[in-house]
mmCIF file of C-alpha atoms in Angstrom:
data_model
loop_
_atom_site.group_PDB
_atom_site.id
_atom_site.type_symbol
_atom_site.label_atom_id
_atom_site.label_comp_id
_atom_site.label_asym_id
_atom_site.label_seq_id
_atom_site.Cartn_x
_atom_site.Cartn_y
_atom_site.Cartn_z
ATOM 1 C CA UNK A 8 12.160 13.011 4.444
ATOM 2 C CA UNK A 9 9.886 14.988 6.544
ATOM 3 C CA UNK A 10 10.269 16.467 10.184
ATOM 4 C CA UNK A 11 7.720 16.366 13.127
ATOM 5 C CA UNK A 12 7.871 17.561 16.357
ATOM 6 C CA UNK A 13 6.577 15.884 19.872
ATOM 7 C CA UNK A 14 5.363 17.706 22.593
ATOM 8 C CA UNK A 15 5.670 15.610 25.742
ATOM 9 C CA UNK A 16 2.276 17.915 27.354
ATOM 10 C CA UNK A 17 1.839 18.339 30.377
ATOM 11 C CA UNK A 18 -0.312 20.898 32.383
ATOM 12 C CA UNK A 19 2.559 23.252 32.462
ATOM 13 C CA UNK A 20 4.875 25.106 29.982
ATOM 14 C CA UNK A 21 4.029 25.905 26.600
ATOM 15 C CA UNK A 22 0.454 24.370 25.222
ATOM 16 C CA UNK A 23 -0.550 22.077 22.152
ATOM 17 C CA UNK A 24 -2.195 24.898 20.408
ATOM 18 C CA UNK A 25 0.738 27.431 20.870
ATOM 19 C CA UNK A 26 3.170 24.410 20.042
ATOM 20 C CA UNK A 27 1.948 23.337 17.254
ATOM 21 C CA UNK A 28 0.860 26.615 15.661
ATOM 22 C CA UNK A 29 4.779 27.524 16.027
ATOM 23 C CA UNK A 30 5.724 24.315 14.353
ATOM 24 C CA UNK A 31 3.424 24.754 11.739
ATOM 25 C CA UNK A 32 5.141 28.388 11.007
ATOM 26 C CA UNK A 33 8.714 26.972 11.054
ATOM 27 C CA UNK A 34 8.020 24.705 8.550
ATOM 28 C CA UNK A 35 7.397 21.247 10.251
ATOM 29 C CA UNK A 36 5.173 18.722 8.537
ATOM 30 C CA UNK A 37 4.160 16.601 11.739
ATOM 31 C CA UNK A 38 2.860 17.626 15.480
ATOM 32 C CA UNK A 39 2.703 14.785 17.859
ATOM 33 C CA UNK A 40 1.283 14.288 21.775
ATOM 34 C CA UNK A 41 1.883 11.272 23.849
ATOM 35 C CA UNK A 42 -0.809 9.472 26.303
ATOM 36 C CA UNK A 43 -1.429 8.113 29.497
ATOM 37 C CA UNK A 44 -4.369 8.046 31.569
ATOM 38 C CA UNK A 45 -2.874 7.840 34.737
ATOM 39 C CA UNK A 46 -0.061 6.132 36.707
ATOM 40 C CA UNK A 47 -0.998 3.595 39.318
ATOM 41 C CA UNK A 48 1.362 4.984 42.398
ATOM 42 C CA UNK A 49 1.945 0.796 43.331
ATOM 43 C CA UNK A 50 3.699 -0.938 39.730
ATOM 44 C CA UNK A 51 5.378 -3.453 38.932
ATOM 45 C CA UNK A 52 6.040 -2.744 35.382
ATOM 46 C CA UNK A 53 9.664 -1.490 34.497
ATOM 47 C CA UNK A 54 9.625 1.617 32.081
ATOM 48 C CA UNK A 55 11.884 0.458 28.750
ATOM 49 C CA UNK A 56 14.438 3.380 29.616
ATOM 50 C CA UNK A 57 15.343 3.107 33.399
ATOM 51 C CA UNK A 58 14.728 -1.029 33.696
ATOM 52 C CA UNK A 59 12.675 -0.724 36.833
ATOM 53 C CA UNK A 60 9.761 0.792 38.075
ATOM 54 C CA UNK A 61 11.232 4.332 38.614
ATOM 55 C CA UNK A 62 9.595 7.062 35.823
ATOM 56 C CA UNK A 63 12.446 9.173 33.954
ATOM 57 C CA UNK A 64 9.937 12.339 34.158
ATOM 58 C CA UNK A 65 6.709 13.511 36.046
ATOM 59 C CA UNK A 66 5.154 14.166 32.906
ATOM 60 C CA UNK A 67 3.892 10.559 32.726
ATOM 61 C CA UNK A 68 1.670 11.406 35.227
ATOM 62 C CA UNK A 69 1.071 14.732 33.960
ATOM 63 C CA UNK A 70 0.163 14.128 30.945
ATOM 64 C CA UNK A 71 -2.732 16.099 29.011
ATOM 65 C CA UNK A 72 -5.734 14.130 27.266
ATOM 66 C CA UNK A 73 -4.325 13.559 23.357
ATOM 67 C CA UNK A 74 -7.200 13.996 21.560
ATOM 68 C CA UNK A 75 -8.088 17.166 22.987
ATOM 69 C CA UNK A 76 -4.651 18.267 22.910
ATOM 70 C CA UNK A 77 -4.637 17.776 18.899
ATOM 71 C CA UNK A 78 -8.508 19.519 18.904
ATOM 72 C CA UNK A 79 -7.238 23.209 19.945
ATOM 73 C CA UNK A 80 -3.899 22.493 17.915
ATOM 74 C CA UNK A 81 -6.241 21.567 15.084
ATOM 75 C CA UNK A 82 -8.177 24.968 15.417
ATOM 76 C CA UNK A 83 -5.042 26.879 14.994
ATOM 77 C CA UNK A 84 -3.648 25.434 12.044
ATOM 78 C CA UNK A 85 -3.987 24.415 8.620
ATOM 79 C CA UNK A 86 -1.248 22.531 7.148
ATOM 80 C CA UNK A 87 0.563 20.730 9.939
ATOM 81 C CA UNK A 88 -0.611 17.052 10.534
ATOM 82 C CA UNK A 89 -1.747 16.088 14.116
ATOM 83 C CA UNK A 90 -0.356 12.752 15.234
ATOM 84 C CA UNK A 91 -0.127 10.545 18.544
ATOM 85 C CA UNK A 92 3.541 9.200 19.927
ATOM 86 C CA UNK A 93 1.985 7.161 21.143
ATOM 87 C CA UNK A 94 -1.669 6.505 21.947
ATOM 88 C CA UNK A 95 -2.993 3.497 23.698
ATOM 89 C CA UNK A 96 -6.148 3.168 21.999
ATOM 90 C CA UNK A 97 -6.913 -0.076 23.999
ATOM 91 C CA UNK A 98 -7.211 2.662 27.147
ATOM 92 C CA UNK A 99 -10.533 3.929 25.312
ATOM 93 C CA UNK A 100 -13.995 2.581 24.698
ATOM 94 C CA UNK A 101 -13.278 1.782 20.619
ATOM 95 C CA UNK A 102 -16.570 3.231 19.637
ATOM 96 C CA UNK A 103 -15.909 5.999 21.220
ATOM 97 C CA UNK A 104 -13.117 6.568 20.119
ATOM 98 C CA UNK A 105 -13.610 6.251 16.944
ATOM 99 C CA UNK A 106 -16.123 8.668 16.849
ATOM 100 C CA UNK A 107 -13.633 11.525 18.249
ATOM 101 C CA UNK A 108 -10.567 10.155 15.455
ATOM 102 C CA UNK A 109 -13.277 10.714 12.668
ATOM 103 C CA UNK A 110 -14.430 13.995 14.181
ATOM 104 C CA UNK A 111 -10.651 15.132 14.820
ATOM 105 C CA UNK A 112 -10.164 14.324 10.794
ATOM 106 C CA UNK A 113 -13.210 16.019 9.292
ATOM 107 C CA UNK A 114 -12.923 19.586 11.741
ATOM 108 C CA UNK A 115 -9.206 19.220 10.588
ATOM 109 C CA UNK A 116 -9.740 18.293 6.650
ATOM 110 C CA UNK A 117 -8.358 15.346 6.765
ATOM 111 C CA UNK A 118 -4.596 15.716 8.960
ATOM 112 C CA UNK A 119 -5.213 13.187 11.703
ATOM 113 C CA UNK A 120 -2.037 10.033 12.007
ATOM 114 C CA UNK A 121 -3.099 7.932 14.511
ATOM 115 C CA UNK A 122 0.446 6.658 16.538
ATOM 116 C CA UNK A 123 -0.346 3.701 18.655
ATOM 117 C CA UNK A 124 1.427 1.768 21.404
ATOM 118 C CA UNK A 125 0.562 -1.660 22.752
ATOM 119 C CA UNK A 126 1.789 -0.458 26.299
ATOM 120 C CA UNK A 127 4.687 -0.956 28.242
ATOM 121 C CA UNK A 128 2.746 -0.063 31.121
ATOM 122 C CA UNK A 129 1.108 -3.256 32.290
ATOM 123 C CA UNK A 130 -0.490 -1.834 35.114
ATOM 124 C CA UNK A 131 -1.772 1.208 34.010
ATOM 125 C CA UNK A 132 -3.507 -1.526 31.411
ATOM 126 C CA UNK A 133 -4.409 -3.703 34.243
ATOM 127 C CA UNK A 134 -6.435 -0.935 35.455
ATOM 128 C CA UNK A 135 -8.395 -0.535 32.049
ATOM 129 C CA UNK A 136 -9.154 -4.462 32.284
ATOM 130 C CA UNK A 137 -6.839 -4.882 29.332
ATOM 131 C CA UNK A 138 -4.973 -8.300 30.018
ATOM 132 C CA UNK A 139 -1.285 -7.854 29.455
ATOM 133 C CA UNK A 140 -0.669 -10.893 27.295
ATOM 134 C CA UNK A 141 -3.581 -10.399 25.386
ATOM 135 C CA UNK A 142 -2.739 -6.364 24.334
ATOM 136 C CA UNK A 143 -1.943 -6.840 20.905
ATOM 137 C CA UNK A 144 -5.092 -8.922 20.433
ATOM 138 C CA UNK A 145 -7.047 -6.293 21.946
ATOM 139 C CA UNK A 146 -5.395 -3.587 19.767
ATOM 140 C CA UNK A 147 -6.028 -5.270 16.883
ATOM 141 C CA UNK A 148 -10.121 -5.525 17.253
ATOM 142 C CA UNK A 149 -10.145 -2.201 18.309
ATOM 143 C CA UNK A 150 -7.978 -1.076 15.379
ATOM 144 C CA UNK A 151 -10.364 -3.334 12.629
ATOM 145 C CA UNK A 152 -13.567 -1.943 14.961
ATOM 146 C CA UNK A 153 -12.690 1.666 14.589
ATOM 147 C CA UNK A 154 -11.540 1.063 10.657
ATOM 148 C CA UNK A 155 -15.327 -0.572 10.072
ATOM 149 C CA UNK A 156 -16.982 2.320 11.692
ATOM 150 C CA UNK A 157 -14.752 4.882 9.686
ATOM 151 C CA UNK A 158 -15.476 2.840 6.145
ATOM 152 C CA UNK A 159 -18.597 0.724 6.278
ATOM 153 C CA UNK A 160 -22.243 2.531 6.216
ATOM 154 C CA UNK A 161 -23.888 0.136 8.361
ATOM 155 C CA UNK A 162 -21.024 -1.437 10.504
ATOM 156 C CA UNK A 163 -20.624 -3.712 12.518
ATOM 157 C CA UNK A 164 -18.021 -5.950 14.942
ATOM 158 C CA UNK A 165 -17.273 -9.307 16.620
ATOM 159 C CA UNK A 166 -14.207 -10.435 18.139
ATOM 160 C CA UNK A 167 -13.236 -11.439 21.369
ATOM 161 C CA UNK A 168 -13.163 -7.878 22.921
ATOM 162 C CA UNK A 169 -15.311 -5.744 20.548
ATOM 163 C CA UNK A 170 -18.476 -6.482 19.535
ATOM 164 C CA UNK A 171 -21.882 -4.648 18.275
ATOM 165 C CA UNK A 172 -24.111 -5.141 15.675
ATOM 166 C CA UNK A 173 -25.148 -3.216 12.482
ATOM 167 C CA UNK A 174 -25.252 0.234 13.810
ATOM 168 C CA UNK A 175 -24.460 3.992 11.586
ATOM 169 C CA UNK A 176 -21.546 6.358 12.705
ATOM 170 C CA UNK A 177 -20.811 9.492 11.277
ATOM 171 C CA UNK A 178 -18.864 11.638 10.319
ATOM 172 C CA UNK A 179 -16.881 9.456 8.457
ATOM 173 C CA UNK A 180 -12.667 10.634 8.487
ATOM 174 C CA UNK A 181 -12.019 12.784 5.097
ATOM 175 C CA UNK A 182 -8.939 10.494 4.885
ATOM 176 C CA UNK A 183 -10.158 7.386 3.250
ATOM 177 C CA UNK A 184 -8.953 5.831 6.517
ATOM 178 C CA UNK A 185 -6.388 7.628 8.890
ATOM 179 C CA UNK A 186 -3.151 6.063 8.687
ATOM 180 C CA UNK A 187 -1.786 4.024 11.868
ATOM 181 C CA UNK A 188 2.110 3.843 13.041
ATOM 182 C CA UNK A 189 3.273 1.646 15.747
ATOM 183 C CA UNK A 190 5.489 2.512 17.859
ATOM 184 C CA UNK A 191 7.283 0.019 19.667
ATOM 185 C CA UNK A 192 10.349 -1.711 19.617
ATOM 186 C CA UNK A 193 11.479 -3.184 16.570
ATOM 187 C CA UNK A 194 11.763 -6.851 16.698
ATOM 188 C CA UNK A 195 10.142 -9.973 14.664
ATOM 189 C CA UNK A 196 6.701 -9.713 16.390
ATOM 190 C CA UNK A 197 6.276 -6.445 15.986
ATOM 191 C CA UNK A 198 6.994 -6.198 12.581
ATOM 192 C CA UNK A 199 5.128 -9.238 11.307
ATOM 193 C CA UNK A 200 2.131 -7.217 13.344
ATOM 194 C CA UNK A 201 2.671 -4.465 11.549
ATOM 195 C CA UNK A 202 2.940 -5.858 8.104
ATOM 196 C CA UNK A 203 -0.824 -7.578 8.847
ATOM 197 C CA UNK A 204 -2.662 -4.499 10.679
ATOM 198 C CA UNK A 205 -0.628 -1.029 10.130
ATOM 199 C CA UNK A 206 0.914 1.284 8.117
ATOM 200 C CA UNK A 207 4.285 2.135 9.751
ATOM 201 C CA UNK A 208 6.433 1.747 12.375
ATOM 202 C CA UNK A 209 7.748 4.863 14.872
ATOM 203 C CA UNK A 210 11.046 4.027 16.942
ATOM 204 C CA UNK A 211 11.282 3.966 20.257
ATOM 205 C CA UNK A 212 14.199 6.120 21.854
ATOM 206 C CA UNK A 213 16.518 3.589 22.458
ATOM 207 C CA UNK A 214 16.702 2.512 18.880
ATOM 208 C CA UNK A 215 19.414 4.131 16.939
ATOM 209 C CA UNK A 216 21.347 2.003 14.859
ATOM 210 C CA UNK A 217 18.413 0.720 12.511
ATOM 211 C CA UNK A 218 19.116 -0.027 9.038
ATOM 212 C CA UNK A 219 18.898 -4.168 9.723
ATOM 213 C CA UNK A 220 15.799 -3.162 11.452
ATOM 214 C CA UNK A 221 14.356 -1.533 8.627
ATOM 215 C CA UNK A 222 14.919 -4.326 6.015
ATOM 216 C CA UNK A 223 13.609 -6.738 8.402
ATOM 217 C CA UNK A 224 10.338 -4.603 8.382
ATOM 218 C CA UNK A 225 10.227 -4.439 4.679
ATOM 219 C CA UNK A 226 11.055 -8.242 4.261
ATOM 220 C CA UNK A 227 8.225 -8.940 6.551
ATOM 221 C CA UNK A 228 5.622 -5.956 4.450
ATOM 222 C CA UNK A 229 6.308 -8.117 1.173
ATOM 223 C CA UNK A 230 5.669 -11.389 2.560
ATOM 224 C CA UNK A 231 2.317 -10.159 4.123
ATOM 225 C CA UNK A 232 1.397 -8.909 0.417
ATOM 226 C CA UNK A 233 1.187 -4.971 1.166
ATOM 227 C CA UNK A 234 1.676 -2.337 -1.761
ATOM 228 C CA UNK A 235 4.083 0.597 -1.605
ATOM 229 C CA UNK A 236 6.105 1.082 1.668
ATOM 230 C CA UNK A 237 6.143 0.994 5.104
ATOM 231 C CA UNK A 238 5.876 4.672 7.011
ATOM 232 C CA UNK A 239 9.151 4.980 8.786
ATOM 233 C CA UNK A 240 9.370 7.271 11.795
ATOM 234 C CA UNK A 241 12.897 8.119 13.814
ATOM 235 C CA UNK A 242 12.097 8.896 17.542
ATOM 236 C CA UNK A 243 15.291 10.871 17.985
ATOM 237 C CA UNK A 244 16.031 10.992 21.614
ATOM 238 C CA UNK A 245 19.877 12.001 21.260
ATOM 239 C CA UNK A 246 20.520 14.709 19.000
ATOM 240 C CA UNK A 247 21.910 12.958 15.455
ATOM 241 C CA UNK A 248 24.677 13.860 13.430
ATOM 242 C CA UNK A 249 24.516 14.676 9.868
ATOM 243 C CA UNK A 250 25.962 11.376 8.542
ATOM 244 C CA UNK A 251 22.637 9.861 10.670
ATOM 245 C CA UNK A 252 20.352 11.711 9.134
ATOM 246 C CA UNK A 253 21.593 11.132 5.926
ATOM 247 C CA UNK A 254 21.792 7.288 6.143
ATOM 248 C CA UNK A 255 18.125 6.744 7.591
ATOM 249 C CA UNK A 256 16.938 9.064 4.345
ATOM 250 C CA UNK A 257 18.954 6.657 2.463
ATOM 251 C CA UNK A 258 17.736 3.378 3.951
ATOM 252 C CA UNK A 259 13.568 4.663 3.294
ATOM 253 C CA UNK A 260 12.947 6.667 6.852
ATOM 254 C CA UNK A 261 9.782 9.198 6.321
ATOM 255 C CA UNK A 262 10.162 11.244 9.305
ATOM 256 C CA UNK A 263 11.937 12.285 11.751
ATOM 257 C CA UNK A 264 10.947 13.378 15.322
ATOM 258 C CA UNK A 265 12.447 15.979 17.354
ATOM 259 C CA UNK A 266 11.502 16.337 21.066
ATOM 260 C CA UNK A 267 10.380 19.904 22.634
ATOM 261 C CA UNK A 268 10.717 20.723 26.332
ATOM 262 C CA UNK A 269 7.710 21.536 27.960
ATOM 263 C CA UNK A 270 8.894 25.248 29.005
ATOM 264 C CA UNK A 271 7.802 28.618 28.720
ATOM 265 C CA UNK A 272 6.412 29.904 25.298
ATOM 266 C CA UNK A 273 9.093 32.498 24.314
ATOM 267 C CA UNK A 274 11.670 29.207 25.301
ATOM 268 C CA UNK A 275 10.071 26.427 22.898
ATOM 269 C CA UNK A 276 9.167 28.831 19.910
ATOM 270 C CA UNK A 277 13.072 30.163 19.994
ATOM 271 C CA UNK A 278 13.883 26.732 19.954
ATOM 272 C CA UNK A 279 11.488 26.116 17.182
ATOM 273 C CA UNK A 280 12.865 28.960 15.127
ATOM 274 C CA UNK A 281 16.732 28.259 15.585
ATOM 275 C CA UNK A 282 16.213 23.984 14.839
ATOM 276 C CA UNK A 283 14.697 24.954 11.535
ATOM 277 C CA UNK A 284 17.086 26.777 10.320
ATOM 278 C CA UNK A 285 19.456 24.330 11.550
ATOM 279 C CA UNK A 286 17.198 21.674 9.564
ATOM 280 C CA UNK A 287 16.911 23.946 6.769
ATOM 281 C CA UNK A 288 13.084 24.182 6.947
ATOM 282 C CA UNK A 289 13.205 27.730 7.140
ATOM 283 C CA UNK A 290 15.597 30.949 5.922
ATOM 284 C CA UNK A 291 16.550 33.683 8.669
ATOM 285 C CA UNK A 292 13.769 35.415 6.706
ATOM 286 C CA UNK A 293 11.383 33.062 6.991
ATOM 287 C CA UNK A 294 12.101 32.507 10.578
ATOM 288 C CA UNK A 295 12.013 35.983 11.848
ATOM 289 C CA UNK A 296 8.423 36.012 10.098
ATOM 290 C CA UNK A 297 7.580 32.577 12.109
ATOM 291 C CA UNK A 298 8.971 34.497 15.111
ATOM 292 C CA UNK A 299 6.935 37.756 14.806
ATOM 293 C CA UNK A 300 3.119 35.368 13.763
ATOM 294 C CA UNK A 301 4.188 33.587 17.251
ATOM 295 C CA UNK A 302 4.929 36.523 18.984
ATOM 296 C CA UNK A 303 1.764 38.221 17.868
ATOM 297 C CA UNK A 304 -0.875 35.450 18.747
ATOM 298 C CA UNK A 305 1.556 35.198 22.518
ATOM 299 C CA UNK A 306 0.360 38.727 23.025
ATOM 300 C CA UNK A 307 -3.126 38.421 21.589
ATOM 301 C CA UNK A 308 -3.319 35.191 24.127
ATOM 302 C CA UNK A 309 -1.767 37.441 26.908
ATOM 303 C CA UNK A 310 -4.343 40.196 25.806
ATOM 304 C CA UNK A 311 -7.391 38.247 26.562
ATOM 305 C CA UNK A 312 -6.576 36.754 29.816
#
């Protein structure tokens, strides 16, 4: 079972680059960045954790462009893969997008997980002409679009909300295709979607308690006739015990994330340091070493300002 980290960005604290570069040192497998646009000040959409319009943090309205976010952590690093938790692809012009995914995964040889969400934020979708009851539609044809411009030599498109005709694209992703996770909450819809038009499913914070879950995703995976197994990923807003970890690398979970505040640099790469050892990811040894690269790029940083 593998570990990832999420950095919530935001235009303050500790960057991508600097994040993910400490990650990388300490052993982590996975670096992910959330998205959203903007926040329309008037909503009427209730966020999943407070049940009303009200935002638990700022840094939904802070937040820094993904994409570009994984770009500078991609120029730092070497191992570490560079995921979304989540994008909302349907937010973007698919071509275009697809262009900067494949361009993302052949700068960064191939490391690129694409994370999607449908969007609980109906009127930050509203605002991209993305009709609310039609968002998993829409995700879909952008999701096949973006897969036919990544695979096909002459593609091409036409659905309901993505069309063009033969046209080239390249580069191509080094990845034969880069995998996609949804993350949403688990439920039969959303697994039956993912069976047909994903690879994996991330948690959303409220989710704990997820064995049935699981099977329910892996029932559903059979019946749609898919090979090997679902990607599992374990949002882990509350910190876990042992006896939780242990049971979700029991019932097939492939990752787990772990949530970094977006604070100073010296803050988040101490934090980075002391939760691998705690994970085991790293000895004292190694993490002194992770501790001393960090430090030494912090005052090469501080250097050229």
């Amino acid at each position: 079972m593998r570990h990832g980290i999420v950095l919530f960005t935001s235009d303050r604290g500790i960057t991508p680059s600097v994040a993910a570069k400490a990650a990388e040192d300490n052993g982590f497998d996975t670096f992910y960045v959330p998205e959203h646009t903007h926040i329309p000040t008037r909503r009427a959409a209730a966020h999943p954790g407070t049940g009303d319009e009200s935002l638990p943090d700022d840094r939904y309205m802070r937040t820094l462009d993904p994409w570009v976010s994984l770009a500078t952590a991609a120029a730092v690093t070497s191992r570490i893969r560079l995921a979304t938790a989540v994008a909302l692809p349907v937010e973007s012009d698919p071509i275009t997008l697809a262009k900067t995914i494949a361009s993302l995964d052949h700068l960064s040889g191939g490391r690129v997980t694409v994370g999607a969400g449908f969007g609980w934020n109906t009127d930050e979708l509203s605002d991209h002409r993305v009709p609310a009851g039609r968002r998993r539609t829409v995700l879909r044809e952008y999701l096949d679009a973006m897969r036919a411009l990544w695979n096909q030599e002459e593609a091409s498109y036409d659905g309901e909300f993505v069309s063009f005709g033969p046209s080239w694209a390249w580069p191509k992703p080094v990845q034969p295709q880069p995998p996609v996770l949804i993350g949403a909450g688990g439920g039969p819809k959303t697994f039956a979607w993912i069976a047909a038009n994903a690879d994996g499913w991330i948690t959303t914070p409220l989710e704990q308690d997820i064995t049935g879950k699981v099977d329910a995703l892996h029932d559903n995976w059979r019946a749609a006739g898919r090979a090997g197994h679902p990607e599992i990923v374990v949002l882990a807003a509350v910190k876990p015990s042992a006896e939780d970890i242990a049971t979700w690398e029991r019932i097939g979970v492939t990752e787990i994330i772990w949530g970094l505040p977006d604070k100073s640099e010296d803050e988040v790469i101490s934090f980075l340091g002391r939760h691998a050892r705690r994970l085991g990811l790293t000895s004292d040894e190694g993490a002194a070493t992770a501790a001393e690269a960090s430090a030494t790029g912090h005052a090469e940083r501080s250097g050229s300002r």
